[in-house]
XYZ file of C-alpha atoms in Angstrom:
654
model
C -11.178 -19.064 25.694
C -12.431 -17.100 28.703
C -15.418 -14.769 28.319
C -14.654 -11.142 27.595
C -15.036 -8.834 30.574
C -17.159 -6.591 28.357
C -19.678 -9.396 27.947
C -20.407 -9.190 31.676
C -20.390 -5.369 31.707
C -21.862 -4.134 28.383
C -20.237 -0.915 27.270
C -23.003 0.572 25.119
C -25.200 1.749 28.055
C -22.138 3.332 29.645
C -21.254 5.157 26.418
C -24.861 6.263 25.911
C -25.058 7.618 29.468
C -21.711 9.389 29.184
C -22.754 10.967 25.879
C -26.073 12.134 27.362
C -24.252 13.642 30.333
C -21.844 15.581 28.109
C -24.753 16.866 26.012
C -26.535 18.014 29.186
C -23.329 19.747 30.286
C -23.185 21.455 26.908
C -26.684 22.802 27.507
C -25.716 24.212 30.905
C -26.151 21.372 33.418
C -24.379 22.308 36.673
C -22.912 20.435 39.634
C -26.344 20.482 41.281
C -27.840 18.561 38.354
C -24.875 16.183 38.477
C -25.466 15.513 42.185
C -29.192 14.938 41.688
C -28.625 12.475 38.849
C -25.909 10.680 40.841
C -28.266 10.367 43.844
C -31.022 8.881 41.679
C -28.526 6.476 40.068
C -27.176 5.394 43.472
C -30.718 4.768 44.714
C -31.546 2.757 41.581
C -28.372 0.665 41.862
C -29.089 -0.009 45.558
C -32.630 -1.059 44.678
C -31.354 -3.454 42.015
C -28.878 -4.957 44.482
C -31.595 -5.519 47.092
C -34.025 -6.923 44.510
C -31.376 -9.293 43.185
C -31.283 -11.166 46.515
C -34.666 -12.708 45.794
C -35.407 -15.165 43.036
C -38.397 -13.189 41.806
C -36.524 -9.917 41.604
C -33.236 -11.194 40.171
C -34.524 -11.221 36.579
C -35.936 -7.708 36.825
C -32.752 -6.484 38.535
C -30.609 -7.952 35.740
C -32.686 -6.131 33.116
C -32.626 -2.837 35.024
C -28.897 -2.902 35.828
C -27.715 -1.477 32.441
C -30.153 1.445 32.741
C -28.916 2.174 36.267
C -25.318 2.167 35.061
C -26.266 4.439 32.153
C -27.873 6.869 34.629
C -24.727 6.811 36.747
C -22.609 7.639 33.699
C -24.916 10.549 32.897
C -23.724 12.075 36.163
C -20.123 11.134 35.314
C -20.504 12.837 31.914
C -21.727 16.061 33.525
C -18.872 15.936 36.046
C -16.325 15.291 33.273
C -17.606 18.306 31.393
C -17.393 20.492 34.493
C -13.856 19.355 35.318
C -12.427 19.399 31.786
C -14.574 22.181 30.382
C -13.114 25.534 29.506
C -12.958 28.653 31.608
C -14.858 31.528 30.095
C -13.601 35.108 30.087
C -17.078 36.529 29.546
C -18.108 38.896 32.305
C -14.868 38.393 34.249
C -13.688 41.911 34.982
C -10.429 40.681 36.516
C -9.288 39.178 33.202
C -10.865 41.439 30.579
C -8.949 44.582 31.584
C -5.560 42.888 31.472
C -3.622 43.617 28.295
C -1.304 40.644 27.681
C -2.242 37.018 27.131
C 0.046 33.966 27.116
C -1.084 31.105 24.889
C 0.150 27.711 23.820
C -0.520 26.289 20.355
C -2.459 23.009 20.358
C -3.359 22.624 16.679
C -2.272 24.332 13.468
C -4.097 24.311 10.141
C -2.717 25.962 7.030
C -5.347 27.946 5.153
C -5.132 30.057 1.988
C -5.423 33.143 4.195
C -2.774 32.051 6.737
C -2.634 29.860 9.802
C -5.681 28.873 11.839
C -4.475 28.216 15.390
C -6.269 26.481 18.213
C -4.525 27.677 21.388
C -4.868 27.084 25.106
C -4.750 30.335 27.089
C -2.424 30.014 30.080
C -2.583 33.403 31.764
C -3.456 37.070 31.377
C -1.497 39.930 32.880
C -0.599 43.596 32.546
C 1.683 44.681 29.733
C 4.731 44.515 32.031
C 3.787 40.994 33.221
C 2.516 42.095 36.624
C -0.663 40.809 38.330
C -0.892 37.583 36.315
C -4.020 35.430 36.513
C -3.648 31.756 35.608
C -6.385 30.277 33.437
C -7.313 26.641 34.035
C -8.960 25.477 30.803
C -9.556 28.255 28.318
C -9.116 27.836 24.579
C -9.285 30.289 21.695
C -9.133 30.337 17.906
C -6.497 32.657 16.471
C -6.138 33.535 12.801
C -2.511 34.332 12.056
C -1.288 36.272 9.030
C 2.376 35.704 8.256
C 2.865 33.529 11.339
C 4.880 30.300 11.284
C 3.893 28.537 14.501
C 3.840 24.849 15.383
C 2.014 22.753 17.998
C 3.658 23.202 21.389
C 4.911 26.747 20.703
C 4.149 29.377 23.337
C 3.756 33.099 22.713
C 2.276 36.249 24.216
C 0.068 38.774 22.448
C -2.150 41.748 23.166
C -5.553 40.823 24.530
C -7.789 41.483 21.501
C -9.909 38.385 22.160
C -13.566 38.598 21.174
C -16.458 36.112 21.332
C -16.293 33.578 18.511
C -18.092 34.299 15.254
C -18.146 32.662 11.852
C -14.729 32.355 10.199
C -14.190 35.642 8.301
C -12.036 33.852 5.729
C -14.680 31.359 4.559
C -18.341 31.466 3.597
C -19.308 28.667 5.996
C -22.223 29.457 8.275
C -22.502 27.837 11.693
C -18.745 27.760 12.279
C -19.105 29.717 15.518
C -21.521 27.123 16.931
C -19.079 24.400 15.897
C -16.245 26.132 17.793
C -18.360 26.655 20.898
C -19.264 22.965 20.837
C -15.542 22.161 20.966
C -15.071 24.475 23.955
C -13.566 27.411 22.021
C -15.243 30.636 23.150
C -12.842 33.379 22.034
C -11.032 34.387 18.851
C -8.834 37.124 17.406
C -6.534 37.944 14.490
C -2.788 38.444 14.865
C 0.156 39.185 12.602
C 3.794 38.323 13.173
C 4.503 41.702 14.776
C 1.763 41.185 17.386
C 3.264 38.093 19.023
C 6.316 37.509 21.208
C 7.710 33.942 21.162
C 8.248 32.327 24.567
C 10.086 29.243 25.754
C 8.025 26.152 24.824
C 6.719 23.840 27.523
C 8.637 20.571 27.160
C 5.875 18.175 28.129
C 4.566 15.034 26.447
C 2.501 16.838 23.802
C 5.486 18.985 22.884
C 7.600 15.852 22.463
C 4.930 14.386 20.149
C 4.773 17.542 18.036
C 8.582 17.718 17.938
C 8.735 14.133 16.643
C 6.111 15.014 14.039
C 8.124 18.051 12.905
C 11.250 15.939 12.535
C 9.296 13.491 10.413
C 8.099 16.372 8.244
C 11.683 17.588 7.855
C 12.766 14.119 6.711
C 9.952 14.067 4.138
C 11.042 17.488 2.837
C 14.624 16.203 2.565
C 13.602 13.040 0.711
C 13.701 14.765 -2.674
C 10.046 14.166 -3.556
C 7.908 16.788 -5.285
C 6.200 19.433 -3.104
C 2.755 17.957 -3.748
C 3.971 14.477 -2.837
C 5.637 15.776 0.330
C 2.466 17.577 1.431
C 0.394 14.437 0.777
C 2.839 12.226 2.705
C 2.851 14.606 5.659
C -0.932 14.452 5.787
C -1.561 10.767 5.130
C 1.437 9.324 6.985
C 2.054 11.770 9.851
C -1.392 13.343 10.229
C 0.007 16.858 9.772
C -2.559 19.634 9.508
C -0.106 22.509 9.110
C 0.381 21.869 5.377
C -1.512 23.487 2.506
C -2.622 20.409 0.565
C -5.567 21.911 -1.300
C -4.925 20.025 -4.570
C -5.148 16.570 -3.007
C -8.017 17.476 -0.672
C -10.259 18.743 -3.470
C -9.504 15.828 -5.809
C -10.016 13.171 -3.119
C -13.158 14.874 -1.796
C -14.827 14.900 -5.219
C -13.933 11.219 -5.739
C -15.261 10.218 -2.308
C -11.964 9.025 -0.791
C -11.012 12.030 1.336
C -11.106 9.762 4.410
C -7.622 8.474 3.560
C -6.218 11.916 4.482
C -7.244 11.510 8.129
C -5.084 9.159 10.180
C -7.707 6.823 11.602
C -8.581 3.142 11.845
C -7.541 2.413 8.255
C -4.020 3.725 8.820
C -3.651 2.196 12.276
C -4.803 -1.162 10.899
C -2.241 -0.972 8.080
C 0.575 -0.047 10.469
C -0.414 -2.720 13.008
C -0.639 -5.387 10.286
C 2.770 -4.390 8.941
C 4.237 -4.577 12.452
C 2.675 -8.007 12.974
C 4.300 -9.144 9.733
C 7.708 -7.797 10.799
C 7.504 -9.432 14.228
C 6.228 -12.802 12.969
C 9.672 -14.462 13.471
C 9.108 -14.061 17.223
C 6.361 -16.683 16.976
C 8.927 -19.247 15.805
C 11.054 -18.315 18.818
C 8.039 -18.819 21.101
C 8.025 -15.195 22.128
C 4.390 -14.360 21.393
C 4.048 -12.086 24.422
C 7.080 -10.081 23.265
C 5.511 -9.842 19.800
C 2.249 -8.410 21.131
C 4.108 -5.996 23.425
C 6.269 -4.779 20.526
C 3.268 -4.194 18.271
C 1.439 -2.426 21.110
C 4.367 -0.099 21.880
C 5.158 0.766 18.245
C 1.493 1.368 17.399
C 1.126 3.867 20.223
C 4.428 5.499 19.254
C 2.989 6.011 15.773
C -0.188 7.526 17.254
C 1.930 9.938 19.305
C 3.982 10.969 16.261
C 0.724 11.614 14.379
C -0.315 14.196 16.963
C -2.684 12.135 19.137
C -5.654 12.674 16.820
C -8.939 11.419 18.227
C -9.726 8.879 15.420
C -6.194 7.473 15.685
C -6.504 7.150 19.466
C -9.845 5.372 19.049
C -8.302 2.889 16.616
C -5.234 2.387 18.828
C -7.408 1.702 21.875
C -9.373 -0.914 19.940
C -6.116 -2.460 18.691
C -4.855 -2.570 22.270
C -7.984 -4.414 23.388
C -7.645 -6.926 20.560
C -4.013 -7.588 21.511
C -4.933 -7.821 25.199
C -7.613 -10.397 24.353
C -4.964 -12.458 22.561
C -2.484 -12.213 25.426
C -5.016 -13.044 28.170
C -6.856 -15.601 26.016
C -10.253 -13.962 26.114
C -12.980 -13.624 23.545
C -12.893 -10.386 21.591
C -16.057 -8.260 21.381
C -15.406 -5.566 18.724
C -18.574 -3.558 19.383
C -17.935 -3.419 23.124
C -14.299 -2.549 22.460
C -15.454 0.345 20.250
C -17.822 1.628 22.939
C -15.138 1.353 25.622
C -12.590 3.196 23.437
C -15.063 6.017 22.741
C -15.998 6.206 26.440
C -12.344 6.512 27.490
C -11.793 9.347 25.003
C -14.927 11.207 26.108
C -14.088 10.730 29.772
C -10.824 12.660 29.427
C -11.860 14.969 26.572
C -15.625 15.610 26.674
C -15.501 18.239 23.919
C -14.364 15.499 21.507
C -18.035 14.509 21.308
C -18.599 17.542 19.069
C -15.601 16.742 16.857
C -16.493 15.540 13.356
C -13.566 13.104 13.360
C -14.781 11.155 16.394
C -18.401 11.175 15.243
C -17.613 9.798 11.785
C -14.988 7.357 13.058
C -17.196 5.760 15.721
C -20.319 5.601 13.543
C -18.432 4.123 10.577
C -16.755 1.409 12.642
C -20.028 0.597 14.434
C -21.836 0.130 11.114
C -19.046 -2.090 9.781
C -19.006 -4.239 12.928
C -22.782 -4.591 13.152
C -23.642 -5.347 9.533
C -20.552 -7.139 8.215
C -21.321 -10.181 10.369
C -24.849 -10.207 8.955
C -23.710 -10.052 5.335
C -20.731 -12.364 5.866
C -21.633 -14.829 8.649
C -18.593 -16.382 10.354
C -17.535 -19.797 9.032
C -15.135 -22.451 10.208
C -11.707 -22.388 8.612
C -10.524 -19.872 6.030
C -13.271 -17.895 4.261
C -13.690 -18.434 0.513
C -11.802 -16.173 -1.885
C -14.940 -14.457 -3.168
C -15.579 -13.143 0.341
C -12.158 -11.577 0.572
C -12.689 -9.914 -2.809
C -16.204 -8.731 -2.001
C -15.397 -7.411 1.467
C -13.817 -4.167 0.178
C -16.771 -2.958 -1.945
C -19.280 -4.074 0.702
C -17.354 -2.209 3.428
C -17.333 0.947 1.257
C -21.085 0.678 0.689
C -21.735 0.170 4.407
C -19.546 3.146 5.315
C -21.386 5.406 2.874
C -24.745 4.038 4.087
C -23.923 4.980 7.658
C -22.126 8.275 7.047
C -23.791 10.030 4.114
C -25.796 12.489 6.293
C -22.706 13.412 8.331
C -20.658 13.775 5.130
C -23.281 16.045 3.591
C -23.652 18.015 6.840
C -19.942 18.776 7.187
C -18.757 18.816 3.544
C -21.955 19.757 1.633
C -21.493 17.193 -1.140
C -22.219 13.573 -1.967
C -19.631 11.892 -4.258
C -21.246 9.399 -6.618
C -18.033 7.663 -7.694
C -16.963 6.607 -4.201
C -17.223 2.880 -4.952
C -14.779 2.606 -7.905
C -12.426 5.142 -6.299
C -12.270 3.177 -3.028
C -12.038 -0.131 -4.884
C -8.964 1.102 -6.795
C -7.140 3.192 -4.183
C -7.655 1.361 -0.884
C -5.770 -1.833 -1.913
C -2.844 0.333 -3.048
C -2.724 2.558 0.043
C -0.816 0.060 2.266
C 1.965 -0.237 -0.313
C 2.156 3.548 -0.661
C 2.397 4.042 3.105
C 5.102 1.378 3.414
C 7.106 2.957 0.569
C 6.704 6.380 2.201
C 7.920 5.017 5.540
C 10.836 3.403 3.723
C 11.757 6.725 2.097
C 11.729 8.438 5.499
C 13.924 5.706 6.996
C 16.344 5.850 4.049
C 16.580 9.646 4.319
C 17.342 9.486 8.034
C 20.061 6.843 7.447
C 21.552 8.603 4.421
C 20.866 5.688 2.051
C 20.264 6.580 -1.632
C 16.604 6.101 -2.439
C 15.878 7.838 -5.724
C 13.691 4.990 -6.925
C 11.531 5.268 -3.795
C 10.838 8.986 -4.281
C 10.251 8.387 -7.987
C 7.674 5.737 -7.132
C 6.008 8.048 -4.620
C 5.833 10.924 -7.133
C 4.429 8.679 -9.867
C 1.868 7.198 -7.482
C 0.751 10.628 -6.268
C 0.357 11.986 -9.816
C -1.592 8.894 -10.897
C -3.859 9.132 -7.841
C -4.656 12.819 -8.413
C -5.310 12.200 -12.113
C -7.603 9.258 -11.334
C -9.544 11.174 -8.665
C -10.015 14.158 -10.972
C -11.276 11.899 -13.741
C -13.700 10.078 -11.459
C -14.803 13.100 -9.461
C -15.318 15.617 -12.264
C -18.992 16.543 -12.241
C -19.934 13.545 -10.066
C -20.059 15.217 -6.623
C -23.344 17.170 -6.510
C -24.047 19.606 -3.709
C -26.123 18.232 -0.850
C -27.107 20.247 2.213
C -28.806 18.575 5.157
C -30.064 19.912 8.468
C -28.961 18.707 11.888
C -32.316 16.991 12.450
C -31.621 14.789 9.418
C -28.339 13.657 10.937
C -29.937 12.904 14.308
C -32.816 10.957 12.758
C -30.497 8.934 10.536
C -28.149 8.059 13.412
C -31.150 7.012 15.523
C -32.437 4.828 12.679
C -29.028 3.207 12.202
C -28.780 2.440 15.936
C -32.250 0.886 15.933
C -31.307 -1.160 12.863
C -28.100 -2.338 14.555
C -30.178 -3.437 17.552
C -32.797 -5.089 15.330
C -30.390 -7.388 13.496
C -29.266 -8.828 16.845
C -32.804 -9.739 17.940
C -34.497 -13.053 17.401
C -37.795 -11.455 16.489
C -36.770 -8.905 13.901
C -40.058 -7.871 12.252
C -41.122 -4.992 14.532
C -37.610 -3.596 15.198
C -36.813 -3.689 11.475
C -40.073 -1.917 10.676
C -39.302 0.783 13.261
C -35.765 1.243 11.917
C -37.052 1.452 8.342
C -39.637 4.061 9.307
C -37.048 6.238 11.059
C -34.632 5.981 8.120
C -37.388 6.888 5.651
C -38.358 9.935 7.730
C -34.676 10.977 7.895
C -34.331 10.649 4.114
C -37.525 12.621 3.507
C -36.343 15.418 5.789
C -33.635 16.227 3.227
C -36.378 17.731 1.032
C -38.812 18.967 3.691
C -36.449 20.441 6.321
C -34.567 23.515 5.173
C -30.819 23.278 5.698
C -28.465 26.277 5.984
C -26.959 27.142 2.612
C -23.423 28.483 2.152
C -23.328 32.083 1.025
C -22.193 33.058 -2.467
C -19.843 35.931 -3.187
C -16.183 36.821 -2.678
C -13.737 37.312 0.187
C -10.663 39.497 -0.319
C -7.723 38.293 1.776
C -4.062 39.056 2.337
C -2.022 35.852 2.360
C 1.766 36.000 2.918
C 2.091 39.305 1.093
C -0.215 38.344 -1.804
C -3.697 39.527 -2.617
C -5.976 36.482 -2.684
C -9.632 36.604 -3.671
C -11.782 33.568 -2.870
C -14.867 33.197 -5.070
C -17.708 31.074 -3.689
C -20.651 29.597 -5.536
C -22.561 27.125 -3.420
C -20.168 24.475 -2.094
C -17.555 25.170 -4.795
C -14.779 27.686 -4.364
C -12.184 29.226 -6.649
C -8.991 30.970 -5.637
C -7.724 34.045 -7.517
C -4.159 35.070 -6.700
C -3.118 38.482 -7.982
C 0.562 38.605 -9.046
C 2.781 41.349 -7.724
C 3.768 44.148 -10.083
C 1.410 45.983 -12.402
C -2.104 47.059 -11.626
C -4.536 44.195 -12.244
C -8.235 44.251 -13.145
C -10.370 41.148 -12.591
C -13.957 40.252 -13.361
C -15.108 37.954 -10.537
C -18.757 37.028 -10.626
C -20.681 40.234 -11.117
C -17.969 42.439 -9.638
C -15.067 44.332 -11.184
C -12.043 44.240 -8.884
C -8.962 46.421 -9.369
C -5.754 45.711 -7.418
C -3.252 48.543 -7.452
C 0.343 48.140 -8.567
C 2.829 47.078 -5.896
C 5.668 49.153 -7.354
C 6.035 52.787 -8.379
C 5.468 53.949 -11.929
C 4.015 50.647 -13.136
C 0.936 50.643 -15.380
C -1.850 52.915 -14.085
C -4.460 52.987 -16.850
C -7.540 55.156 -16.747
C -10.745 53.330 -15.843
C -13.613 55.515 -17.008
C -16.175 52.824 -16.162
C -14.949 52.658 -12.597
C -14.804 49.465 -10.519
C -16.712 47.831 -7.716
C -13.734 47.169 -5.409
C -10.324 48.834 -5.288
C -7.673 46.922 -3.330
C -4.698 49.056 -2.276
C -1.487 47.048 -1.946
C 1.649 47.966 0.030
C 4.264 49.743 -2.075
C 1.700 51.852 -3.983
C 2.349 55.567 -3.407
C 0.088 57.196 -5.985
C -1.668 60.278 -4.709
C -4.899 59.030 -3.079
C -7.017 61.711 -4.738
C -5.661 60.869 -8.196
C -6.038 57.126 -7.545
C -9.695 57.497 -6.533
C -10.425 59.802 -9.435
C -8.783 57.452 -11.935
C -10.398 54.200 -10.743
C -13.779 55.530 -9.478
C -14.318 52.693 -6.966
C -17.542 51.958 -5.131
C -15.585 50.392 -2.253
C -11.950 50.503 -1.141
C -10.031 47.799 0.744
C -6.609 48.651 2.201
C -4.357 45.651 2.665
C -2.195 45.018 5.756
C 1.287 46.468 5.292
C 0.149 49.854 3.997
C 1.600 52.546 6.320
C -0.807 53.863 8.910
C -0.553 57.503 7.773
C -1.399 56.496 4.198
C -4.320 54.349 5.345
C -5.748 57.286 7.298
C -5.274 59.573 4.268
C -7.153 57.126 2.014
C -9.870 56.670 4.644
C -10.453 60.419 5.035
C -10.679 60.974 1.251
C -13.063 58.016 0.903
C -15.211 59.424 3.696
C -15.333 62.790 1.905
C -16.479 61.068 -1.307
C -18.947 58.773 0.505
C -17.033 55.608 -0.423
C -16.858 52.759 2.136
C -13.236 52.058 3.187
C -12.256 48.700 4.716
C -8.967 48.499 6.648
C -7.995 44.800 6.424
C -5.297 45.127 9.090
C -7.984 46.058 11.636
C -11.253 44.705 10.263
C -9.914 41.501 8.725
C -10.741 40.147 5.256
C -13.296 41.961 3.148
C -16.417 39.765 3.003
C -18.936 40.426 0.246
C -21.293 37.506 0.625
C -24.978 37.188 -0.145
C -26.171 35.902 3.236
């Protein structure tokens, strides 16, 4: 076997330099800084080359070469950020006074309050389309109420874009900083009437999203239950535009929510299944055709799944493994991981701030670094006990490496992760294969009732198991960003220490850093989610989200009669949606009165009967009636919140 090219050019210094450059770009490094760093790197590389000509300086030059390359990639990281970074509309008078904006949908997430859209802004113009200005790289977050958009769709809307702030539909703090880290600087709210659909752009991403939508349609036509269909769309196709709250909450509490994200686990299952299907080609002495087939079909699957960053990372590593087989080279998994992450960051620098890439790379790095220490390689087939023990050990290693990131992003730490992973992970490949078989049978028109029955039974059993294991076993855990940074630094030092011959000092340093990171959980104050309620309008229904710490509860008010709810310490009254339906007197008054469309009671009588301390008017109430209610509330000194203009009503204890 020939040596791997990565063994001659180590990838970790390149990835570290690229990451540092992107971070510097995020903190405002300009082209001037990029040029200065590149000049220093070029001088250092030239010095190493000159020193390497002598025997005395060759050793020092060999040791300094990785640092010189890392410095060069710092400059490349800054340049990548400048080239691929987003345009900003702040302070640009030529764009701010234009009234119409054309946007293209990149990502769709279904939320209880509607769709959350990540869009790329293409141009701004006057209302009649005149004087257009093309935007190079500008992205925005749009919250749609009643919209039904898909990735690749294009539309125009009135320019109500504002600087990003925390999501008004959730109690999460720090969401605005998270969006800015991903290059999203603007946001707004739209309803169906505010947008005008345009002809989609038929490029490669549109083709991928179109293939994903066709797969979703086949799953809907398979005859499975709605919950099963939503789970299959998420776990098999990577769809984010499905409301799969039941499965997400159950899997999160049990510690197995990672199976919902199409990542290395799914790509490994698909690649292994493809290798099994193409194994007859080995008997025909067509090994190269086998590897090419697996390579092509794996990347087709990644494209159908929406080109998610974790899936692309796994596919790149799979490609390098297959290339090593074809070209008969040694395979270096850790270098392959670093090269895959570097390629992703080179073309998409904002992916560095994406939770998916962070957790995917760190998890795989921990597994690669420590699995070989726990299970040293042996000649021949490993013993059976190793194959049995590998699953629980891999789960423990993943939790060891990722618990601060999990707590930072999801504010909980599931205690039953080990039995849940031990039970579900061996069954996941069979479930995915059966789901793929149901999709294929649906597309070919073959009867497959037993397949959908198996999928429904498996989904119900999984949800029941996760609820049993996760009930009361996922305590809240809030950590600060410094805890995450310290823990990641300690893990990296530990990964370096286990590869050294003299391990005492590096292991002591790694242990000290990890202990400090663990202690910071108690001594460094982390931001806490706010408690309270948020009143929303979701597809014509009144939805009230109740938050208590990291837990949330959804209250959906049925249409029809007037409804009174006791949520926390607040009394909420939602008016009737039809005329002459129950309007009881409320002598004690209420804290919040929500006025629904279709209610035409005299505003003065309604306020006198309910005696509210705050009024929220839902979208859909006619403008003249909203103004009438607002003026009467102003006369009485009652705050009035117009949800069609001001968004959801947030009553949170910040």
